[in-house]
Amino acid sequence: MPAPPAAVYAVLEHPEHYPRWWPQVRAARRAGDGTVTTRVRSAAPYALTVTLAARRRDPAAGVLEAALTGDVEGWARWTLTPDGPRRTLAVYEQDVHARAPLLRRLALPARPLLRANHALMMRAGRRALAEHLRAV
């Protein structure tokens, strides 16, 4: 990313603002308990609703981790490390399982399509985050 880790962290720690810069995150709303419920949709004609609950927020280590519930269940983590002057290597990891009935039925037969759909969303997110960071 074209910004230092602290700047990238400052953007990523607010998932309720992701729809401002990440087109596939169609909506996000922070609840009073600190969770954020999102609606995401990539190329496939199916939107997922996922609630994020912070598990680890460590700006010094550059780690943001959340438990995910809803149409998918599991966890997701961003790890940010310096990558030269004013640049950041942002690594996204997740381990989720389908919970929505349709997703559960399609999980095996449509696995290649679901993976491709997710890859498209993540590539678009990477590009959009880089553009957003250049603009701020």
Short mmCIF file of N, CA and C in Angstrom, two decimals:
data_model
loop_
_atom_site.label_atom_id
_atom_site.label_comp_id
_atom_site.label_asym_id
_atom_site.label_seq_id
_atom_site.Cartn_x
_atom_site.Cartn_y
_atom_site.Cartn_z
N MET A 1 0.84 -1.17 0.00
CA MET A 1 0.00 0.00 0.00
C MET A 1 0.89 1.24 0.00
N PRO A 2 0.44 2.28 -0.65
CA PRO A 2 1.25 3.50 -0.77
C PRO A 2 1.11 4.45 0.42
N ALA A 3 1.27 3.91 1.62
CA ALA A 3 1.18 4.72 2.84
C ALA A 3 1.85 3.95 3.97
N PRO A 4 2.28 4.64 5.03
CA PRO A 4 2.89 3.93 6.16
C PRO A 4 1.84 3.10 6.90
N PRO A 5 2.30 2.08 7.66
CA PRO A 5 1.37 1.19 8.36
C PRO A 5 0.33 1.91 9.21
N ALA A 6 0.71 2.95 9.91
CA ALA A 6 -0.25 3.65 10.78
C ALA A 6 -1.41 4.24 9.98
N ALA A 7 -1.12 4.76 8.80
CA ALA A 7 -2.17 5.33 7.95
C ALA A 7 -3.09 4.24 7.41
N VAL A 8 -2.51 3.11 7.02
CA VAL A 8 -3.32 1.99 6.52
C VAL A 8 -4.20 1.45 7.65
N TYR A 9 -3.60 1.30 8.82
CA TYR A 9 -4.33 0.81 9.99
C TYR A 9 -5.51 1.74 10.29
N ALA A 10 -5.30 3.04 10.23
CA ALA A 10 -6.35 4.01 10.54
C ALA A 10 -7.55 3.86 9.62
N VAL A 11 -7.33 3.45 8.38
CA VAL A 11 -8.44 3.22 7.45
C VAL A 11 -9.09 1.87 7.73
N LEU A 12 -8.29 0.83 7.89
CA LEU A 12 -8.84 -0.52 8.04
C LEU A 12 -9.53 -0.75 9.37
N GLU A 13 -9.22 0.03 10.40
CA GLU A 13 -9.84 -0.20 11.70
C GLU A 13 -11.28 0.29 11.77
N HIS A 14 -11.77 0.87 10.69
CA HIS A 14 -13.15 1.38 10.65
C HIS A 14 -13.95 0.71 9.54
N PRO A 15 -14.35 -0.55 9.72
CA PRO A 15 -15.09 -1.23 8.65
C PRO A 15 -16.43 -0.58 8.32
N GLU A 16 -16.96 0.22 9.24
CA GLU A 16 -18.21 0.91 8.93
C GLU A 16 -18.03 1.92 7.80
N HIS A 17 -16.77 2.30 7.50
CA HIS A 17 -16.48 3.23 6.41
C HIS A 17 -16.04 2.52 5.12
N TYR A 18 -15.91 1.20 5.12
CA TYR A 18 -15.45 0.50 3.92
C TYR A 18 -16.31 0.81 2.68
N PRO A 19 -17.64 0.96 2.81
CA PRO A 19 -18.41 1.26 1.58
C PRO A 19 -18.00 2.56 0.90
N ARG A 20 -17.33 3.46 1.62
CA ARG A 20 -16.88 4.72 1.02
C ARG A 20 -15.80 4.49 -0.04
N TRP A 21 -15.00 3.42 0.12
CA TRP A 21 -13.90 3.22 -0.82
C TRP A 21 -13.88 1.83 -1.46
N TRP A 22 -14.58 0.84 -0.89
CA TRP A 22 -14.55 -0.53 -1.41
C TRP A 22 -15.92 -0.84 -2.03
N PRO A 23 -16.02 -0.81 -3.36
CA PRO A 23 -17.33 -0.94 -4.02
C PRO A 23 -18.10 -2.22 -3.67
N GLN A 24 -17.41 -3.32 -3.41
CA GLN A 24 -18.10 -4.57 -3.12
C GLN A 24 -18.67 -4.63 -1.70
N VAL A 25 -18.25 -3.73 -0.84
CA VAL A 25 -18.86 -3.62 0.49
C VAL A 25 -20.00 -2.63 0.31
N ARG A 26 -21.20 -3.17 0.12
CA ARG A 26 -22.34 -2.35 -0.27
C ARG A 26 -22.93 -1.55 0.89
N ALA A 27 -22.80 -2.06 2.11
CA ALA A 27 -23.34 -1.36 3.28
C ALA A 27 -22.59 -1.82 4.51
N ALA A 28 -22.52 -0.96 5.51
CA ALA A 28 -21.89 -1.30 6.79
C ALA A 28 -22.49 -0.40 7.86
N ARG A 29 -22.83 -1.01 8.99
CA ARG A 29 -23.45 -0.26 10.07
C ARG A 29 -22.87 -0.72 11.40
N ARG A 30 -22.37 0.24 12.17
CA ARG A 30 -21.82 -0.06 13.51
C ARG A 30 -22.97 -0.05 14.50
N ALA A 31 -23.03 -1.10 15.33
CA ALA A 31 -24.04 -1.20 16.38
C ALA A 31 -23.48 -0.65 17.68
N GLY A 32 -24.35 -0.44 18.64
CA GLY A 32 -23.95 0.09 19.93
C GLY A 32 -22.98 -0.80 20.69
N ASP A 33 -22.97 -2.09 20.38
CA ASP A 33 -22.05 -3.01 21.06
C ASP A 33 -20.68 -3.07 20.40
N GLY A 34 -20.45 -2.22 19.38
CA GLY A 34 -19.15 -2.18 18.72
C GLY A 34 -19.03 -3.09 17.52
N THR A 35 -20.00 -3.96 17.28
CA THR A 35 -19.94 -4.82 16.10
C THR A 35 -20.30 -3.99 14.87
N VAL A 36 -19.88 -4.50 13.71
CA VAL A 36 -20.21 -3.85 12.44
C VAL A 36 -20.84 -4.92 11.54
N THR A 37 -22.05 -4.64 11.07
CA THR A 37 -22.72 -5.56 10.16
C THR A 37 -22.57 -5.02 8.74
N THR A 38 -22.06 -5.89 7.86
CA THR A 38 -21.80 -5.49 6.48
C THR A 38 -22.65 -6.32 5.52
N ARG A 39 -22.87 -5.75 4.35
CA ARG A 39 -23.46 -6.49 3.23
C ARG A 39 -22.47 -6.38 2.09
N VAL A 40 -21.97 -7.53 1.62
CA VAL A 40 -20.96 -7.54 0.56
C VAL A 40 -21.48 -8.32 -0.64
N ARG A 41 -21.08 -7.85 -1.81
CA ARG A 41 -21.45 -8.54 -3.04
C ARG A 41 -20.39 -8.24 -4.07
N SER A 42 -19.86 -9.30 -4.66
CA SER A 42 -18.87 -9.16 -5.72
C SER A 42 -19.57 -9.41 -7.06
N ALA A 43 -18.99 -10.21 -7.93
CA ALA A 43 -19.56 -10.44 -9.26
C ALA A 43 -20.76 -11.38 -9.23
N ALA A 44 -20.78 -12.33 -8.31
CA ALA A 44 -21.89 -13.27 -8.23
C ALA A 44 -23.16 -12.53 -7.80
N PRO A 45 -24.31 -12.95 -8.30
CA PRO A 45 -25.56 -12.26 -7.96
C PRO A 45 -26.10 -12.68 -6.59
N TYR A 46 -25.26 -12.56 -5.57
CA TYR A 46 -25.65 -12.99 -4.22
C TYR A 46 -24.90 -12.12 -3.22
N ALA A 47 -25.64 -11.52 -2.31
CA ALA A 47 -25.01 -10.68 -1.28
C ALA A 47 -24.92 -11.45 0.02
N LEU A 48 -23.82 -11.24 0.73
CA LEU A 48 -23.61 -11.85 2.04
C LEU A 48 -23.79 -10.79 3.11
N THR A 49 -24.40 -11.19 4.21
CA THR A 49 -24.48 -10.33 5.39
C THR A 49 -23.57 -10.94 6.45
N VAL A 50 -22.62 -10.14 6.91
CA VAL A 50 -21.62 -10.63 7.87
C VAL A 50 -21.45 -9.58 8.96
N THR A 51 -21.45 -10.05 10.21
CA THR A 51 -21.20 -9.16 11.35
C THR A 51 -19.79 -9.39 11.86
N LEU A 52 -19.04 -8.30 12.04
CA LEU A 52 -17.66 -8.35 12.53
C LEU A 52 -17.63 -7.90 13.98
N ALA A 53 -16.96 -8.69 14.82
CA ALA A 53 -16.74 -8.32 16.22
C ALA A 53 -15.24 -8.34 16.46
N ALA A 54 -14.69 -7.21 16.89
CA ALA A 54 -13.24 -7.11 17.09
C ALA A 54 -12.76 -8.16 18.10
N ARG A 55 -11.70 -8.88 17.72
CA ARG A 55 -11.06 -9.83 18.63
C ARG A 55 -9.70 -9.31 19.06
N ARG A 56 -9.01 -8.65 18.14
CA ARG A 56 -7.69 -8.10 18.46
C ARG A 56 -7.51 -6.81 17.68
N ARG A 57 -7.14 -5.76 18.40
CA ARG A 57 -6.81 -4.47 17.80
C ARG A 57 -5.49 -4.06 18.40
N ASP A 58 -4.43 -4.17 17.61
CA ASP A 58 -3.08 -3.90 18.11
C ASP A 58 -2.35 -3.01 17.11
N PRO A 59 -2.49 -1.69 17.23
CA PRO A 59 -1.84 -0.79 16.27
C PRO A 59 -0.32 -0.93 16.28
N ALA A 60 0.29 -1.18 17.43
CA ALA A 60 1.76 -1.31 17.50
C ALA A 60 2.24 -2.50 16.68
N ALA A 61 1.50 -3.60 16.72
CA ALA A 61 1.86 -4.80 15.95
C ALA A 61 1.28 -4.77 14.54
N GLY A 62 0.38 -3.81 14.27
CA GLY A 62 -0.24 -3.72 12.96
C GLY A 62 -1.24 -4.84 12.71
N VAL A 63 -1.96 -5.27 13.76
CA VAL A 63 -2.89 -6.40 13.61
C VAL A 63 -4.31 -5.97 13.96
N LEU A 64 -5.21 -6.29 13.05
CA LEU A 64 -6.65 -6.13 13.27
C LEU A 64 -7.28 -7.50 13.01
N GLU A 65 -8.00 -8.02 13.99
CA GLU A 65 -8.62 -9.33 13.82
C GLU A 65 -10.06 -9.26 14.30
N ALA A 66 -10.95 -9.92 13.57
CA ALA A 66 -12.37 -9.91 13.92
C ALA A 66 -12.96 -11.30 13.81
N ALA A 67 -13.92 -11.58 14.68
CA ALA A 67 -14.76 -12.77 14.56
C ALA A 67 -15.88 -12.41 13.59
N LEU A 68 -16.22 -13.36 12.71
CA LEU A 68 -17.26 -13.13 11.71
C LEU A 68 -18.43 -14.07 11.99
N THR A 69 -19.64 -13.53 11.93
CA THR A 69 -20.85 -14.33 12.06
C THR A 69 -21.85 -13.87 11.01
N GLY A 70 -22.80 -14.70 10.72
CA GLY A 70 -23.82 -14.37 9.73
C GLY A 70 -23.82 -15.40 8.64
N ASP A 71 -23.83 -14.96 7.38
CA ASP A 71 -23.85 -15.89 6.25
C ASP A 71 -22.58 -16.73 6.18
N VAL A 72 -21.48 -16.20 6.72
CA VAL A 72 -20.26 -16.98 6.92
C VAL A 72 -19.85 -16.81 8.37
N GLU A 73 -19.13 -17.79 8.90
CA GLU A 73 -18.70 -17.75 10.29
C GLU A 73 -17.24 -18.12 10.36
N GLY A 74 -16.49 -17.43 11.21
CA GLY A 74 -15.07 -17.71 11.38
C GLY A 74 -14.34 -16.46 11.83
N TRP A 75 -13.20 -16.18 11.20
CA TRP A 75 -12.40 -15.01 11.58
C TRP A 75 -11.70 -14.44 10.35
N ALA A 76 -11.30 -13.18 10.51
CA ALA A 76 -10.51 -12.49 9.48
C ALA A 76 -9.47 -11.64 10.18
N ARG A 77 -8.32 -11.47 9.52
CA ARG A 77 -7.23 -10.71 10.15
C ARG A 77 -6.45 -9.93 9.08
N TRP A 78 -6.17 -8.67 9.38
CA TRP A 78 -5.23 -7.86 8.62
C TRP A 78 -3.94 -7.79 9.42
N THR A 79 -2.80 -7.98 8.76
CA THR A 79 -1.49 -7.79 9.38
C THR A 79 -0.72 -6.81 8.50
N LEU A 80 -0.27 -5.72 9.11
CA LEU A 80 0.39 -4.64 8.37
C LEU A 80 1.83 -4.53 8.82
N THR A 81 2.75 -4.53 7.85
CA THR A 81 4.17 -4.37 8.16
C THR A 81 4.78 -3.35 7.21
N PRO A 82 5.80 -2.62 7.68
CA PRO A 82 6.47 -1.66 6.79
C PRO A 82 7.08 -2.39 5.58
N ASP A 83 7.01 -1.73 4.43
CA ASP A 83 7.56 -2.27 3.19
C ASP A 83 8.32 -1.16 2.48
N GLY A 84 9.32 -0.64 3.17
CA GLY A 84 10.08 0.48 2.63
C GLY A 84 9.52 1.79 3.17
N PRO A 85 10.13 2.88 2.77
CA PRO A 85 9.68 4.17 3.27
C PRO A 85 8.27 4.50 2.75
N ARG A 86 7.39 4.81 3.68
CA ARG A 86 6.02 5.21 3.35
C ARG A 86 5.25 4.17 2.55
N ARG A 87 5.54 2.89 2.76
CA ARG A 87 4.80 1.80 2.10
C ARG A 87 4.49 0.73 3.13
N THR A 88 3.42 -0.02 2.88
CA THR A 88 2.97 -1.06 3.80
C THR A 88 2.63 -2.33 3.04
N LEU A 89 3.07 -3.44 3.60
CA LEU A 89 2.61 -4.74 3.12
C LEU A 89 1.40 -5.10 3.96
N ALA A 90 0.24 -5.24 3.32
CA ALA A 90 -1.00 -5.57 4.02
C ALA A 90 -1.37 -7.01 3.66
N VAL A 91 -1.38 -7.87 4.65
CA VAL A 91 -1.74 -9.28 4.44
C VAL A 91 -3.11 -9.53 5.05
N TYR A 92 -4.01 -10.10 4.25
CA TYR A 92 -5.35 -10.43 4.72
C TYR A 92 -5.47 -11.94 4.78
N GLU A 93 -5.92 -12.42 5.94
CA GLU A 93 -6.15 -13.86 6.11
C GLU A 93 -7.56 -14.05 6.65
N GLN A 94 -8.16 -15.17 6.28
CA GLN A 94 -9.47 -15.49 6.86
C GLN A 94 -9.66 -16.99 6.86
N ASP A 95 -10.50 -17.42 7.78
CA ASP A 95 -10.92 -18.82 7.85
C ASP A 95 -12.40 -18.78 8.16
N VAL A 96 -13.22 -19.07 7.15
CA VAL A 96 -14.66 -18.99 7.32
C VAL A 96 -15.33 -20.24 6.78
N HIS A 97 -16.52 -20.47 7.28
CA HIS A 97 -17.37 -21.57 6.83
C HIS A 97 -18.73 -21.00 6.48
N ALA A 98 -19.31 -21.51 5.42
CA ALA A 98 -20.63 -21.06 4.99
C ALA A 98 -21.68 -21.45 6.02
N ARG A 99 -22.57 -20.51 6.34
CA ARG A 99 -23.66 -20.77 7.27
C ARG A 99 -25.01 -20.59 6.58
N ALA A 100 -25.07 -19.71 5.59
CA ALA A 100 -26.34 -19.49 4.87
C ALA A 100 -26.71 -20.77 4.12
N PRO A 101 -27.98 -21.16 4.16
CA PRO A 101 -28.39 -22.43 3.52
C PRO A 101 -27.97 -22.54 2.05
N LEU A 102 -28.18 -21.51 1.25
CA LEU A 102 -27.81 -21.59 -0.16
C LEU A 102 -26.30 -21.75 -0.32
N LEU A 103 -25.54 -21.01 0.45
CA LEU A 103 -24.08 -21.13 0.38
C LEU A 103 -23.62 -22.52 0.78
N ARG A 104 -24.25 -23.08 1.80
CA ARG A 104 -23.88 -24.43 2.24
C ARG A 104 -24.12 -25.44 1.14
N ARG A 105 -25.24 -25.29 0.43
CA ARG A 105 -25.55 -26.23 -0.67
C ARG A 105 -24.58 -26.06 -1.84
N LEU A 106 -24.13 -24.84 -2.08
CA LEU A 106 -23.24 -24.56 -3.22
C LEU A 106 -21.76 -24.69 -2.88
N ALA A 107 -21.43 -24.83 -1.61
CA ALA A 107 -20.03 -24.79 -1.18
C ALA A 107 -19.14 -25.74 -1.96
N LEU A 108 -19.54 -26.98 -2.15
CA LEU A 108 -18.71 -27.92 -2.90
C LEU A 108 -18.85 -27.78 -4.40
N PRO A 109 -20.07 -27.87 -4.96
CA PRO A 109 -20.15 -27.83 -6.43
C PRO A 109 -19.71 -26.50 -7.04
N ALA A 110 -19.88 -25.41 -6.32
CA ALA A 110 -19.53 -24.10 -6.87
C ALA A 110 -18.24 -23.54 -6.30
N ARG A 111 -17.45 -24.38 -5.64
CA ARG A 111 -16.22 -23.89 -4.99
C ARG A 111 -15.34 -23.06 -5.93
N PRO A 112 -15.04 -23.51 -7.16
CA PRO A 112 -14.18 -22.68 -8.03
C PRO A 112 -14.79 -21.30 -8.32
N LEU A 113 -16.10 -21.25 -8.52
CA LEU A 113 -16.75 -19.97 -8.78
C LEU A 113 -16.74 -19.08 -7.54
N LEU A 114 -16.99 -19.67 -6.37
CA LEU A 114 -16.97 -18.88 -5.14
C LEU A 114 -15.57 -18.34 -4.86
N ARG A 115 -14.56 -19.14 -5.10
CA ARG A 115 -13.18 -18.68 -4.91
C ARG A 115 -12.83 -17.55 -5.89
N ALA A 116 -13.24 -17.71 -7.14
CA ALA A 116 -12.99 -16.67 -8.15
C ALA A 116 -13.71 -15.38 -7.78
N ASN A 117 -14.94 -15.50 -7.31
CA ASN A 117 -15.71 -14.34 -6.89
C ASN A 117 -15.02 -13.61 -5.74
N HIS A 118 -14.53 -14.38 -4.78
CA HIS A 118 -13.82 -13.79 -3.63
C HIS A 118 -12.52 -13.13 -4.09
N ALA A 119 -11.79 -13.78 -4.99
CA ALA A 119 -10.54 -13.20 -5.50
C ALA A 119 -10.81 -11.88 -6.21
N LEU A 120 -11.88 -11.80 -6.99
CA LEU A 120 -12.24 -10.54 -7.66
C LEU A 120 -12.51 -9.45 -6.63
N MET A 121 -13.24 -9.80 -5.58
CA MET A 121 -13.55 -8.81 -4.55
C MET A 121 -12.30 -8.32 -3.85
N MET A 122 -11.40 -9.23 -3.52
CA MET A 122 -10.19 -8.84 -2.80
C MET A 122 -9.26 -8.01 -3.69
N ARG A 123 -9.13 -8.36 -4.98
CA ARG A 123 -8.31 -7.54 -5.88
C ARG A 123 -8.89 -6.13 -6.02
N ALA A 124 -10.20 -6.06 -6.16
CA ALA A 124 -10.85 -4.75 -6.26
C ALA A 124 -10.64 -3.96 -4.97
N GLY A 125 -10.72 -4.64 -3.83
CA GLY A 125 -10.49 -3.98 -2.55
C GLY A 125 -9.08 -3.45 -2.42
N ARG A 126 -8.11 -4.24 -2.88
CA ARG A 126 -6.71 -3.80 -2.84
C ARG A 126 -6.52 -2.53 -3.67
N ARG A 127 -7.06 -2.54 -4.89
CA ARG A 127 -6.94 -1.36 -5.76
C ARG A 127 -7.64 -0.15 -5.14
N ALA A 128 -8.84 -0.37 -4.62
CA ALA A 128 -9.62 0.73 -4.06
C ALA A 128 -8.95 1.29 -2.80
N LEU A 129 -8.38 0.42 -1.98
CA LEU A 129 -7.68 0.89 -0.77
C LEU A 129 -6.46 1.72 -1.16
N ALA A 130 -5.70 1.25 -2.14
CA ALA A 130 -4.53 2.02 -2.59
C ALA A 130 -4.94 3.39 -3.11
N GLU A 131 -6.01 3.45 -3.91
CA GLU A 131 -6.48 4.74 -4.42
C GLU A 131 -6.94 5.64 -3.28
N HIS A 132 -7.65 5.06 -2.33
CA HIS A 132 -8.14 5.84 -1.18
C HIS A 132 -6.96 6.41 -0.38
N LEU A 133 -5.94 5.60 -0.15
CA LEU A 133 -4.78 6.06 0.61
C LEU A 133 -4.02 7.16 -0.12
N ARG A 134 -3.97 7.08 -1.44
CA ARG A 134 -3.29 8.14 -2.21
C ARG A 134 -4.06 9.46 -2.12
N ALA A 135 -5.39 9.36 -1.95
CA ALA A 135 -6.24 10.57 -1.94
C ALA A 135 -6.26 11.26 -0.59
N VAL A 136 -5.93 10.54 0.49
CA VAL A 136 -5.98 11.17 1.83
C VAL A 136 -4.65 11.70 2.26
#
